[in-house]
């Protein structure tokens, strides 16, 4: 299963809403996750099962979608949200995990 | 607090071997599947290998099959990735991650370390 993310780069101002897209080449049901990676850091799980926030993730991050089309929304951008965001899925059987190519979010 | 400490990365010649280690603490190690994820310089994330919580089933990306071996030692709370027949394209930071859930094998990665750098070059 191939995950395609868009746009490649998003440049927005603090307080604006960011909408990131992830499209799967075939249905993944609701098994879609989102990760944030800041420069020089390891990735951090933000969202799993399409819409559930991981522990400690601020409420401004939300996920939606099902089957092949998914969205990560950051409701009001903070300067610390500058990062690359990856979507990820796991195929049912055999388990094979894949990531999208990433969307870079820049804060103006 | 969950903590994962990767080690074992090095500069290695093509065709060489390395063993990466991941020391886990802050959670009940036996209850979680474990994973390795790689990131080539300036590139995105790529899953490499996973092992179920029982330690008896391993999963590999096609690029790792036949060359890499994942294992775990419950007595030491350690996960290992043996890398053989290394190629230039294996270069990158290798992150160890625990599974988010406590099933035999899950969907989501919970990386909590800084990774270890493998550089394959002649």
Coordinates of C-alpha atoms in Angstrom, one line a residue:
Chain A
X1 CA 0.0 0.0 0.0
X2 CA 1.4 3.4 -1.1
X3 CA 0.7 6.5 1.0
X4 CA 0.8 9.8 -0.9
X5 CA 0.9 13.0 1.2
X6 CA 0.1 16.5 0.0
X7 CA 1.2 19.2 -0.1
X8 CA 4.9 18.7 0.1
X9 CA 5.3 22.0 1.9
X10 CA 2.9 24.2 3.8
X11 CA 3.9 27.7 4.8
X12 CA 1.5 29.4 7.2
X13 CA 1.4 32.0 10.0
X14 CA 0.9 31.4 13.7
X15 CA -2.7 31.0 14.5
X16 CA -3.7 29.8 11.1
X17 CA -5.2 26.4 10.4
X18 CA -3.1 23.7 8.7
X19 CA -4.7 20.9 6.7
X20 CA -2.5 18.0 5.7
X21 CA -3.7 15.2 3.4
X22 CA -2.7 11.5 3.1
X23 CA -4.1 9.3 0.4
X24 CA -3.8 5.5 0.5
X25 CA -3.5 3.5 -2.8
X26 CA -6.1 1.0 -1.3
X27 CA -8.4 1.0 1.7
X28 CA -6.7 0.9 5.1
X29 CA -10.0 1.2 6.9
X30 CA -9.2 3.4 9.9
X31 CA -5.7 2.1 10.4
X32 CA -3.8 5.3 9.7
X33 CA -1.4 7.2 12.0
X34 CA 0.4 10.5 11.9
X35 CA 3.8 11.4 13.3
X36 CA 5.6 14.7 13.8
X37 CA 9.4 15.0 13.4
X38 CA 11.3 18.1 14.3
X39 CA 14.8 18.7 13.1
X40 CA 17.4 16.6 14.9
X41 CA 14.7 14.7 16.9
X42 CA 13.1 11.3 16.6
X43 CA 9.5 11.1 15.3
X44 CA 6.6 11.4 17.7
X45 CA 3.3 9.6 17.4
X46 CA 0.5 12.2 17.2
X47 CA -2.6 10.4 15.9
X48 CA -3.5 6.7 15.6
X49 CA -6.5 4.8 14.3
X50 CA -7.1 7.9 12.1
X51 CA -8.6 10.1 14.8
X52 CA -7.3 9.2 18.3
X53 CA -4.7 11.5 19.9
X54 CA -1.7 9.9 21.5
X55 CA -1.0 10.6 25.1
X56 CA 0.2 14.2 25.8
X57 CA -0.7 15.5 22.3
X58 CA -2.3 18.9 22.4
X59 CA -6.0 19.2 21.4
X60 CA -5.2 21.5 18.4
X61 CA -4.1 18.3 16.6
X62 CA -6.9 16.3 15.1
X63 CA -7.2 13.5 12.6
X64 CA -10.1 12.4 10.4
X65 CA -10.9 10.2 7.4
X66 CA -11.3 6.5 6.6
X67 CA -10.7 4.0 3.8
X68 CA -8.3 5.9 1.4
X69 CA -8.5 9.6 2.4
X70 CA -7.2 11.1 5.6
X71 CA -6.5 14.5 7.0
X72 CA -4.4 15.9 9.8
X73 CA -5.6 19.3 11.0
X74 CA -3.7 21.7 13.3
X75 CA -6.4 24.1 14.3
X76 CA -4.3 27.0 15.3
X77 CA -0.6 26.8 14.5
X78 CA 2.0 27.5 17.2
X79 CA 5.7 28.2 16.3
X80 CA 6.7 24.9 17.8
X81 CA 4.6 23.1 15.2
X82 CA 7.2 23.6 12.6
X83 CA 8.1 20.1 11.6
X84 CA 7.7 17.3 9.0
X85 CA 4.6 15.3 9.4
X86 CA 4.3 11.7 8.2
X87 CA 1.3 9.4 7.8
X88 CA 1.8 5.7 8.3
X89 CA -0.2 2.5 7.9
X90 CA 0.2 -1.2 8.5
X91 CA -1.2 -3.8 6.1
X92 CA -3.4 -6.5 7.6
X93 CA -1.5 -9.6 6.7
X94 CA 1.4 -10.1 6.5
X95 CA 2.0 -7.0 8.6
X96 CA 4.0 -4.5 6.5
X97 CA 4.3 -0.9 7.6
X98 CA 4.7 2.0 5.2
X99 CA 5.1 5.8 5.6
X100 CA 4.1 8.6 3.4
X101 CA 6.8 10.8 2.0
X102 CA 6.1 13.6 4.5
X103 CA 4.7 17.2 4.5
X104 CA 6.9 20.0 5.8
X105 CA 5.1 22.6 7.8
X106 CA 6.8 26.0 8.0
X107 CA 5.7 28.8 10.3
X108 CA 6.2 32.2 8.8
Chain B
X1 CA 8.9 7.2 31.8
X2 CA 9.5 5.1 28.7
X3 CA 13.1 5.3 27.5
X4 CA 14.8 3.6 24.6
X5 CA 18.6 3.8 24.1
X6 CA 19.9 2.7 20.8
X7 CA 23.6 1.9 20.2
X8 CA 25.9 0.0 17.9
X9 CA 25.9 2.3 14.9
X10 CA 29.2 2.9 13.1
X11 CA 31.0 3.6 9.8
X12 CA 31.2 0.3 8.0
X13 CA 32.4 -1.0 4.6
X14 CA 29.9 -2.3 2.1
X15 CA 29.4 -6.0 2.8
X16 CA 30.2 -5.6 6.5
X17 CA 28.1 -6.5 9.6
X18 CA 26.9 -4.6 12.6
X19 CA 24.7 -5.4 15.6
X20 CA 22.4 -2.6 16.8
X21 CA 21.1 -2.7 20.3
X22 CA 18.2 -1.0 22.0
X23 CA 18.0 -0.9 25.8
X24 CA 14.4 -0.4 27.1
X25 CA 13.3 0.9 30.4
X26 CA 10.2 2.5 32.0
X27 CA 7.7 -0.1 30.9
X28 CA 6.9 -3.8 31.1
X29 CA 9.1 -4.9 28.2
X30 CA 7.4 -8.4 27.9
X31 CA 4.1 -6.7 27.1
X32 CA 5.1 -4.9 23.9
X33 CA 6.1 -5.7 20.3
X34 CA 9.2 -3.8 19.2
X35 CA 10.2 -2.2 15.9
X36 CA 13.1 -0.7 14.0
X37 CA 12.6 2.3 11.7
X38 CA 15.3 3.8 9.5
X39 CA 15.8 7.3 8.2
X40 CA 18.4 7.9 5.4
X41 CA 20.1 11.3 5.5
X42 CA 17.7 14.0 4.5
X43 CA 15.0 11.5 3.6
X44 CA 11.8 10.1 5.1
X45 CA 11.0 7.3 7.5
X46 CA 11.1 3.6 6.4
X47 CA 10.1 0.6 8.4
X48 CA 12.8 -2.1 8.7
X49 CA 11.8 -4.8 11.0
X50 CA 9.5 -5.8 13.9
X51 CA 9.2 -8.6 16.5
X52 CA 6.1 -9.7 18.4
X53 CA 5.9 -9.5 22.1
X54 CA 6.5 -13.2 22.5
X55 CA 9.7 -12.9 20.5
X56 CA 8.8 -15.8 18.3
X57 CA 7.7 -14.0 15.1
X58 CA 9.7 -11.5 13.2
X59 CA 8.7 -9.3 10.3
X60 CA 11.0 -7.7 7.7
X61 CA 10.8 -5.1 4.9
X62 CA 11.7 -6.6 1.6
X63 CA 15.0 -4.7 1.7
X64 CA 15.9 -6.4 5.0
X65 CA 14.8 -9.9 4.3
X66 CA 17.7 -12.4 4.3
X67 CA 20.2 -9.9 5.5
X68 CA 18.9 -8.5 8.8
X69 CA 17.7 -10.4 11.9
X70 CA 15.7 -8.9 14.8
X71 CA 15.7 -10.5 18.2
X72 CA 14.9 -9.7 21.8
X73 CA 16.2 -10.7 25.2
X74 CA 13.5 -10.4 27.9
X75 CA 16.0 -11.0 30.7
X76 CA 17.9 -7.9 29.7
X77 CA 15.1 -5.7 28.3
X78 CA 17.0 -5.5 25.0
X79 CA 16.1 -5.6 21.3
X80 CA 18.8 -6.3 18.7
X81 CA 19.0 -5.8 15.0
X82 CA 21.8 -7.8 13.3
X83 CA 22.8 -6.2 10.0
X84 CA 24.7 -8.4 7.5
X85 CA 25.7 -7.8 3.9
X86 CA 25.4 -4.0 4.4
X87 CA 24.8 -1.8 1.3
X88 CA 25.2 1.9 0.7
X89 CA 21.4 2.2 0.8
X90 CA 21.3 0.9 4.4
X91 CA 22.9 4.1 5.6
X92 CA 20.8 6.1 8.0
X93 CA 19.7 6.7 11.6
X94 CA 18.0 3.6 13.0
X95 CA 15.3 4.2 15.6
X96 CA 14.0 1.6 18.0
X97 CA 10.4 1.9 18.9
X98 CA 8.0 0.2 21.2
X99 CA 4.5 -0.7 20.0
X100 CA 1.8 1.6 21.1
X101 CA -0.5 -1.3 22.2
X102 CA 0.0 -4.4 24.1
X103 CA -1.1 -7.0 21.6
X104 CA 1.3 -9.5 20.0
X105 CA 1.9 -7.1 17.1
X106 CA 0.3 -3.7 16.6
X107 CA 0.0 -0.9 14.1
X108 CA 1.7 2.0 15.7
X109 CA 5.3 3.0 16.6
X110 CA 6.2 4.8 19.8
X111 CA 9.8 5.8 19.3
X112 CA 11.4 7.2 22.4
X113 CA 15.2 7.2 21.6
X114 CA 17.5 9.4 19.6
X115 CA 18.6 6.6 17.2
X116 CA 21.9 5.3 16.2
X117 CA 23.7 6.2 13.0
X118 CA 24.8 3.5 10.5
X119 CA 27.0 4.8 7.7
X120 CA 27.9 2.3 4.9
X121 CA 30.6 3.6 2.7
X122 CA 33.9 2.6 1.1

